[in-house]
mmCIF file of C-alpha atoms and ligand atoms in Angstrom:
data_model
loop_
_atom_site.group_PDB
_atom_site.id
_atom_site.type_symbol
_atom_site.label_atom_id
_atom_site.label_comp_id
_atom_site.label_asym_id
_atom_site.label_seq_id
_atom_site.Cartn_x
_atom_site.Cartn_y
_atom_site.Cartn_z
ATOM 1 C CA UNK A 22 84.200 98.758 87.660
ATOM 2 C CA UNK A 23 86.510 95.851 86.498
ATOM 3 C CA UNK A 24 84.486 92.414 85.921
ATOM 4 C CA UNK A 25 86.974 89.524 85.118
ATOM 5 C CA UNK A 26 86.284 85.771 84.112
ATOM 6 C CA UNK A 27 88.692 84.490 86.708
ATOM 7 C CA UNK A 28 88.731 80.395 86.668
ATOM 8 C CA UNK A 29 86.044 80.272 84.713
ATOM 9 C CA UNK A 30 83.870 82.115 87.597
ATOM 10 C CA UNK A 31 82.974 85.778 86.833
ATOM 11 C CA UNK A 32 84.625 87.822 89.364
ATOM 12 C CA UNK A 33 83.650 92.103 90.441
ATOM 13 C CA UNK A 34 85.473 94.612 92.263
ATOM 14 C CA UNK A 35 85.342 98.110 92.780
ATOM 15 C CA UNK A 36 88.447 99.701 92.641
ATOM 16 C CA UNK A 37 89.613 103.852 93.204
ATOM 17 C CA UNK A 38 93.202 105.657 93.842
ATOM 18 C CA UNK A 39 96.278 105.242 91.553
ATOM 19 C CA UNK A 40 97.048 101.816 90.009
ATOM 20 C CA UNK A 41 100.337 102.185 91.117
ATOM 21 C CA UNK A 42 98.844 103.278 94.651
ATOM 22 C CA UNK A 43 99.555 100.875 97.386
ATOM 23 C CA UNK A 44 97.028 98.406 97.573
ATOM 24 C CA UNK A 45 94.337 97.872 99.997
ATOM 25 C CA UNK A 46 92.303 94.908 99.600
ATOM 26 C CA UNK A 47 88.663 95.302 101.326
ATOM 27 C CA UNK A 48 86.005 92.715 101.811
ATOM 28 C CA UNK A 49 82.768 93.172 102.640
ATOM 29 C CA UNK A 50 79.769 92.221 105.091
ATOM 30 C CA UNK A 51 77.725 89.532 105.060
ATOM 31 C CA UNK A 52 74.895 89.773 103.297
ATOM 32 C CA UNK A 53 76.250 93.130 101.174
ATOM 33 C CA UNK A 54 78.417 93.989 98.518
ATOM 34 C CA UNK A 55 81.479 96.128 97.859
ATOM 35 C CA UNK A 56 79.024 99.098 97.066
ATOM 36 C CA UNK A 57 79.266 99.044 100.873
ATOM 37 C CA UNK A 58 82.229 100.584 100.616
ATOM 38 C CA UNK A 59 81.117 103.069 98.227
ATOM 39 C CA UNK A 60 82.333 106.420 101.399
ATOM 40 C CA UNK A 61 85.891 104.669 100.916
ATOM 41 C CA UNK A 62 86.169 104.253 97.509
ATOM 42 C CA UNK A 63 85.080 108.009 97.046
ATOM 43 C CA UNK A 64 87.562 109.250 99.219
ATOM 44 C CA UNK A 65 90.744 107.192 99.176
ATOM 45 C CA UNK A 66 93.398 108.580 100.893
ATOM 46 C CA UNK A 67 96.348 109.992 98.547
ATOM 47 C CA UNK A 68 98.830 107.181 97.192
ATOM 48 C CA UNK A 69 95.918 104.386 98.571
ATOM 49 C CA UNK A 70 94.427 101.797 95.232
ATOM 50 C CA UNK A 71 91.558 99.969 97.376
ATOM 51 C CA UNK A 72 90.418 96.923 95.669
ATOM 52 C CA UNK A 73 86.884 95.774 97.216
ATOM 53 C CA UNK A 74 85.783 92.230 96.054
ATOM 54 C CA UNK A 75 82.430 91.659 95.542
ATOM 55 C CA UNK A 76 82.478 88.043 97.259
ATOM 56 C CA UNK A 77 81.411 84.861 95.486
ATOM 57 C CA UNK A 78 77.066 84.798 94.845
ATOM 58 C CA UNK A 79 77.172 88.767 96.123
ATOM 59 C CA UNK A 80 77.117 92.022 94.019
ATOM 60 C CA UNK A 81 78.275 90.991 90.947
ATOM 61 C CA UNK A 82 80.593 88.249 91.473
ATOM 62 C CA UNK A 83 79.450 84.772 90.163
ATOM 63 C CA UNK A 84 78.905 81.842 92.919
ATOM 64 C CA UNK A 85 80.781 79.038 93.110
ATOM 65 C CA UNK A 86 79.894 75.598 93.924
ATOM 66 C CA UNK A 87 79.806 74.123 97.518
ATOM 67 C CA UNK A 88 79.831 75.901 101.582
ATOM 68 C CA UNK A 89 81.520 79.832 101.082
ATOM 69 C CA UNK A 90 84.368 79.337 103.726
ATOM 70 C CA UNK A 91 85.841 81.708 104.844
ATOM 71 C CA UNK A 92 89.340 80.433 103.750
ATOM 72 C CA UNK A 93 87.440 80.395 99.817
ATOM 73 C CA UNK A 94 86.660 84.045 100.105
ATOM 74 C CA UNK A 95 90.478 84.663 101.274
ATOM 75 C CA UNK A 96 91.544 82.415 97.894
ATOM 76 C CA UNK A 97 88.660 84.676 95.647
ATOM 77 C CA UNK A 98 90.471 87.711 97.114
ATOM 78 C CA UNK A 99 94.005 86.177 96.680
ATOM 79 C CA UNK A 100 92.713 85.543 93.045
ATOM 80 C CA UNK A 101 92.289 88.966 92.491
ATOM 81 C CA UNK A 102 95.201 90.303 93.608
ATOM 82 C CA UNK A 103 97.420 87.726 91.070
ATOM 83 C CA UNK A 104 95.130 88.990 88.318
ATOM 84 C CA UNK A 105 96.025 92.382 89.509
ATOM 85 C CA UNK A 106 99.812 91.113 89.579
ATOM 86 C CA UNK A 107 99.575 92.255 92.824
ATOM 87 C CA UNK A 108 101.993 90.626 95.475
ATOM 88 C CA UNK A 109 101.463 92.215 98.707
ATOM 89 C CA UNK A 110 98.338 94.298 99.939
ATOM 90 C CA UNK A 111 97.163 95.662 103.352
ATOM 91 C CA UNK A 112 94.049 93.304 103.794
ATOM 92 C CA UNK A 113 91.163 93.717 105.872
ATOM 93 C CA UNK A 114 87.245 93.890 106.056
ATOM 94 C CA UNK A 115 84.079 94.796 107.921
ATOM 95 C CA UNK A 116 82.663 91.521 110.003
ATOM 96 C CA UNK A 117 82.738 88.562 107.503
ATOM 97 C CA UNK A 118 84.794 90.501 105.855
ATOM 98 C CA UNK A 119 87.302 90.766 108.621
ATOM 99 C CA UNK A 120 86.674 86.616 108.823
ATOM 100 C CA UNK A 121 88.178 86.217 105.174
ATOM 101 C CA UNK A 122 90.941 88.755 106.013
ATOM 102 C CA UNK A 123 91.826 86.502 108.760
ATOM 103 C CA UNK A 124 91.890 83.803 106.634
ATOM 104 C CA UNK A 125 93.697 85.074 104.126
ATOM 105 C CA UNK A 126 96.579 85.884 106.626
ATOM 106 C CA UNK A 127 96.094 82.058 107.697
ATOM 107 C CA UNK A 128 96.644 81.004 104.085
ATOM 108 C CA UNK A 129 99.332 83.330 103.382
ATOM 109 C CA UNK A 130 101.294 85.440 105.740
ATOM 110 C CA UNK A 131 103.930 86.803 102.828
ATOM 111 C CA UNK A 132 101.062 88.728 101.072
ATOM 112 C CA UNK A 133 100.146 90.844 104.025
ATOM 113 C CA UNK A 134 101.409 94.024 104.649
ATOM 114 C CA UNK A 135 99.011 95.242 107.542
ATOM 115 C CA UNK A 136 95.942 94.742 108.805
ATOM 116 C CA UNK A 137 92.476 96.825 108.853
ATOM 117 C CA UNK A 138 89.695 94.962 110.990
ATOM 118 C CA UNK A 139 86.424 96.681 111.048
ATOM 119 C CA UNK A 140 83.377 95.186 113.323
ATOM 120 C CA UNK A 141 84.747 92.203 113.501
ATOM 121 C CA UNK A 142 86.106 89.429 116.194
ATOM 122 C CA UNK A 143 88.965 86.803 116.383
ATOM 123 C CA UNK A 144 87.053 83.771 117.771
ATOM 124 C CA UNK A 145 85.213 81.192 116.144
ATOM 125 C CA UNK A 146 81.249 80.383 116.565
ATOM 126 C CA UNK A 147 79.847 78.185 119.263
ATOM 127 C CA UNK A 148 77.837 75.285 118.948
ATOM 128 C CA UNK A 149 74.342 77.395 119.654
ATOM 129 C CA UNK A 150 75.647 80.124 116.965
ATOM 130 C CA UNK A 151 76.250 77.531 114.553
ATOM 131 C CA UNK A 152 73.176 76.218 114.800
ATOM 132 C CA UNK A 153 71.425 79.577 114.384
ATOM 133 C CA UNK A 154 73.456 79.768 111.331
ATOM 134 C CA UNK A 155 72.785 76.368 109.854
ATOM 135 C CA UNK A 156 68.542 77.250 110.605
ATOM 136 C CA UNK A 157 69.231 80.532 108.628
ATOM 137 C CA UNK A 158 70.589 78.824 106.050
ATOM 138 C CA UNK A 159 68.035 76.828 105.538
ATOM 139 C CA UNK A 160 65.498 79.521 105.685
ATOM 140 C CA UNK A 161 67.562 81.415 103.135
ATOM 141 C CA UNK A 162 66.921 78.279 100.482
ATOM 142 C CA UNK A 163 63.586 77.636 101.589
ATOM 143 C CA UNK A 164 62.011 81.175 101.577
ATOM 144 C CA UNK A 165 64.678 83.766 99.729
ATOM 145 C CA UNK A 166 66.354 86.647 101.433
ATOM 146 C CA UNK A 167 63.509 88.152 103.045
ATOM 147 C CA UNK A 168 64.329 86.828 106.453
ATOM 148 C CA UNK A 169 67.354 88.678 106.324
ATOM 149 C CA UNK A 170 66.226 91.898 106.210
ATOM 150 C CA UNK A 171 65.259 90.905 109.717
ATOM 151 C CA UNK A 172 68.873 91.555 110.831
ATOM 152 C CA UNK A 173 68.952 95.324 109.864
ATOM 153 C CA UNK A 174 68.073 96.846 113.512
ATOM 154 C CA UNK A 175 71.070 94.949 114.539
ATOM 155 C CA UNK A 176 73.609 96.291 111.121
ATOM 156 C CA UNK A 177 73.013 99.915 111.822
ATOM 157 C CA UNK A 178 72.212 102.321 114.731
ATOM 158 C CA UNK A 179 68.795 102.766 115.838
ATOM 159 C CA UNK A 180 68.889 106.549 114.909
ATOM 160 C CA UNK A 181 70.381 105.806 111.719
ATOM 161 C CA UNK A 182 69.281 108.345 108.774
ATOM 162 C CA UNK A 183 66.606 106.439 106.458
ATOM 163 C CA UNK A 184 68.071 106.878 103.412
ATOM 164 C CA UNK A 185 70.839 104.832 105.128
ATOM 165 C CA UNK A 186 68.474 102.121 106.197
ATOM 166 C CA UNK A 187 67.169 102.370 102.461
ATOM 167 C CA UNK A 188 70.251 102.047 101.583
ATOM 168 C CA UNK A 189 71.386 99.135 103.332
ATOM 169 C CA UNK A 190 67.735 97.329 103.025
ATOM 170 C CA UNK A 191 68.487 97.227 99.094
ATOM 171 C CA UNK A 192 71.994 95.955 99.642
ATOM 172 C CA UNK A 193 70.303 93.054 101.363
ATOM 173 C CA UNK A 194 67.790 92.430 99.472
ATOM 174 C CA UNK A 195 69.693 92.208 96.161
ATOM 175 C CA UNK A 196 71.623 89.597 97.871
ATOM 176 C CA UNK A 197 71.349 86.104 95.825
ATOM 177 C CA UNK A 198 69.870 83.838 98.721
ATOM 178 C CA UNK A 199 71.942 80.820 97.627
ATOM 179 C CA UNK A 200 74.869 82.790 98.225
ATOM 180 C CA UNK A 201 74.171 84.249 101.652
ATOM 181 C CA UNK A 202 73.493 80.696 102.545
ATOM 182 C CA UNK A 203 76.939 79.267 101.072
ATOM 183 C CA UNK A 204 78.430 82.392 103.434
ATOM 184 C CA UNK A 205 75.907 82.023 106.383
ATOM 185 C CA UNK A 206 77.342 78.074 106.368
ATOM 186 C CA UNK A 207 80.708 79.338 105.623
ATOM 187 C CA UNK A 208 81.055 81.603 109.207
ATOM 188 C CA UNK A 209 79.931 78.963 110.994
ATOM 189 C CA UNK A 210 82.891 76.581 110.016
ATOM 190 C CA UNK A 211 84.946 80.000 110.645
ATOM 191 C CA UNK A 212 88.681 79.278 112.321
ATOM 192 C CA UNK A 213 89.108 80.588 115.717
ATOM 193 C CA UNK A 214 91.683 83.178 114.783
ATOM 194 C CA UNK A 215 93.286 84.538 118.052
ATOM 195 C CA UNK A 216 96.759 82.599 118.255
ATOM 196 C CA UNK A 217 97.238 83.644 114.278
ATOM 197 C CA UNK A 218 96.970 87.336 115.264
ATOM 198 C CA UNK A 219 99.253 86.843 118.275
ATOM 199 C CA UNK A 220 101.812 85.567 115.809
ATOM 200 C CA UNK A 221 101.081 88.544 113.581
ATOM 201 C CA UNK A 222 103.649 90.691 113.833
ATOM 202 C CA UNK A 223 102.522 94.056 111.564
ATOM 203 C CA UNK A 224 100.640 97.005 111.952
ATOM 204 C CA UNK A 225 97.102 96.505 112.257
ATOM 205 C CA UNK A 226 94.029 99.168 112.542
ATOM 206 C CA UNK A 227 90.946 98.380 114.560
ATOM 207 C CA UNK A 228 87.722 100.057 114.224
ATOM 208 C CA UNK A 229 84.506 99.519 115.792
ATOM 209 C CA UNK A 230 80.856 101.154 115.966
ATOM 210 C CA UNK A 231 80.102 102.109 119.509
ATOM 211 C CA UNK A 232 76.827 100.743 119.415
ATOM 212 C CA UNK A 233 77.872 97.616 117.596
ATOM 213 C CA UNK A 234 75.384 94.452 118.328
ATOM 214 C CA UNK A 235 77.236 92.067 116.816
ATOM 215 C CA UNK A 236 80.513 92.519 117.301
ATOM 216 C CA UNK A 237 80.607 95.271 119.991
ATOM 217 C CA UNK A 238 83.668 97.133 121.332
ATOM 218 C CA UNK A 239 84.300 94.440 123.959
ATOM 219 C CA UNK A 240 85.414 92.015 120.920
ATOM 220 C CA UNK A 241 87.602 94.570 119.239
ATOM 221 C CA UNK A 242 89.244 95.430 122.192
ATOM 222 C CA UNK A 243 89.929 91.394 122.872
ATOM 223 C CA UNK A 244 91.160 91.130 119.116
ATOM 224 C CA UNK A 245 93.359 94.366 119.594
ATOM 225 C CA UNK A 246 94.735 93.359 122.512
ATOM 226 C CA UNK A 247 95.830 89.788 120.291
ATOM 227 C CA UNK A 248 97.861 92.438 118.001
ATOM 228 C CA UNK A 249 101.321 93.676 118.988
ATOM 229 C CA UNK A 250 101.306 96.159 116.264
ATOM 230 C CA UNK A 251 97.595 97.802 116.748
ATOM 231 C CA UNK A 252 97.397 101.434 117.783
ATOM 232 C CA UNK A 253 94.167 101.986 119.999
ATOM 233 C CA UNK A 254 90.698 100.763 118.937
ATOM 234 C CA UNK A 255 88.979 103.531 117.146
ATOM 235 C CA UNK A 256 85.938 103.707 118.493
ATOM 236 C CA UNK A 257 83.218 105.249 116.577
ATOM 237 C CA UNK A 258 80.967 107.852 118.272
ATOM 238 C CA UNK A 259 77.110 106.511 117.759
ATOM 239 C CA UNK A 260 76.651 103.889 115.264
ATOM 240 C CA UNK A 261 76.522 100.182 114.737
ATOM 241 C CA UNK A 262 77.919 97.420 112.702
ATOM 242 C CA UNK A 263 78.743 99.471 109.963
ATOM 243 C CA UNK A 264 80.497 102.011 110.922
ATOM 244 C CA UNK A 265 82.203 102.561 107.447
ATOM 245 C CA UNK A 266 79.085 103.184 106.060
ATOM 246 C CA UNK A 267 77.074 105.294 108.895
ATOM 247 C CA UNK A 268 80.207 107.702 110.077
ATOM 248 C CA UNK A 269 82.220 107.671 106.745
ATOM 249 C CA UNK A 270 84.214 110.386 107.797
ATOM 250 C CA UNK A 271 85.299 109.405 110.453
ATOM 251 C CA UNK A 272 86.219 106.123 109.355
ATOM 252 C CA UNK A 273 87.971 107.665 106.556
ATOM 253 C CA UNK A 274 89.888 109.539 108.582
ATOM 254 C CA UNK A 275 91.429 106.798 110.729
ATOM 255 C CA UNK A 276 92.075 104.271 107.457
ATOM 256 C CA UNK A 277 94.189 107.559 105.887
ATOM 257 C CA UNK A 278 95.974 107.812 108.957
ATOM 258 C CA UNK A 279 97.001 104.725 109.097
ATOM 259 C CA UNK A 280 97.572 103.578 105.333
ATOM 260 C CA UNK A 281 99.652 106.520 104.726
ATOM 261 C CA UNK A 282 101.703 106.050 107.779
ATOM 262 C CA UNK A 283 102.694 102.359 106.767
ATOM 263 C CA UNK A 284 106.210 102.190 105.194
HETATM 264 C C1 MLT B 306 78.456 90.365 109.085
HETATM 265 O O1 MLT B 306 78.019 91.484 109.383
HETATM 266 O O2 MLT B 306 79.291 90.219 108.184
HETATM 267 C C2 MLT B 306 77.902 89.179 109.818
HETATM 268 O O3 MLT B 306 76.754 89.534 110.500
HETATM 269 C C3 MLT B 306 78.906 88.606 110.767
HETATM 270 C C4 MLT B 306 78.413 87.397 111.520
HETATM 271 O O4 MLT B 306 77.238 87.025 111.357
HETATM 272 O O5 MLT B 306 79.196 86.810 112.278
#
């Protein structure tokens, strides 16, 4: 999978489909990788080239200096794409990863050709949230990433299959804990993003878990309903925050509907 010095700062993503496929740029979770979206990257849909960041500090992407906004990992993914001499991309991501999307249509409209938001919401943090986020941050630099293997009941369903919670527990606890602090930090400066995807006027694809904690089906129906061009919410049968990763195929279904339809 391609590594590249980009800016001096060593930068990963996984990649799969054509290279003259149309692109699909993907960002990930908070506090994953892009092997998170290993079930898409096996199965892209014909004529789809998904490029999956690993974001700055995570997987195997280098960290950068200073608080991960989200409007940095939108630039990092930007980055990629001019590397990639790549002009315009459907963006989107799971959670966080739907934050940078956001932010990258914030920073640049012209490079976005549709939108996919997975488990994800519009609005910004609160003051309490914020706070939460600023204490985990500083338990992430004080102790490591152990307490964040805390938040694993709430990324996947209850009845989730334990090779899946194995899964996900290494995903998390690879995690460099200066990063997911830099990102932690970084979502709770987040941009309330609801008047930007009012003004967004392309197609967009919403998916949600059903039994989503974190951002249940109550905030993508809100964001959807911000979205002129969004079909309805897919929303997946029995799992949580992950969805791409605990009902690939169904997931997988609804992104090749909906990449291959676009013009
Ligand atoms: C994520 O799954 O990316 C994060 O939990 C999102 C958040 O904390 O707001």
């Amino acid at each position: 999978m391609p590594s590249q010095k980009i800016d001096g700062f060593l930068t990963h993503w996984r990649t799969s489909g054509p290279a003259d496929g149309k692109p699909v740029l993907l960002f990930h979770a908070f506090p994953l990788s892009s092997e998170a979206f290993a079930p898409q990257l096996d199965a892209a849909p014909p004529g789809i080239r998904y490029i999956c960041p690993d974001h700055r500090g995570f997987g195997g992407s280098a960290l950068r200096p200073g608080v991960a906004t989200m409007e940095e990992l939108a630039r990092d993914g930007l980055r990629v794409l001019d590397t990639l001499n790549i002009g315009t991309a459907v963006v989107g991501g799971v959670s966080m990863g739907g934050y940078a999307a956001m932010a990258l249509l914030r920073l640049d409209p012209s490079r976005v050709k549709g939108l996919v938001l997975m488990d994800t919401q519009a609005g910004a943090d609160d003051a309490a949230a914020n706070e939460r986020r600023e204490a985990m941050a500083a338990d992430l630099e004080k102790n490591g990433i152990g307490g964040l293997v805390a938040m694993l009941p709430k990324l996947i369903a209850a009845d989730s299959k334990p090779f899946l919670r194995a899964r996900v527990e290494a995903m998390i606890r690879a995690t460099n804990p200066a990063a997911a602090a830099a990102a932690t930090r970084g979502m709770g400066q987040r941009e309330d993003s609801r008047e930007l995807l009012q003004r967004f006027g392309g197609p967009a694809l919403v998916i949600v878990g059903e039994k989503d904690e974190i951002t249940p089906v109550a905030k993508a129906n809100e964001l959807a309903a911000l979205l002129s061009g969004v079909k309805p919410v897919v929303v997946v049968p029995g799992v949580g925050h992950l969805a791409n990763l605990e009902a690939p195929g169904v997931v997988n279904e609804a992104l090749a509907g909906f990449l291959t339809g676009l013009a």
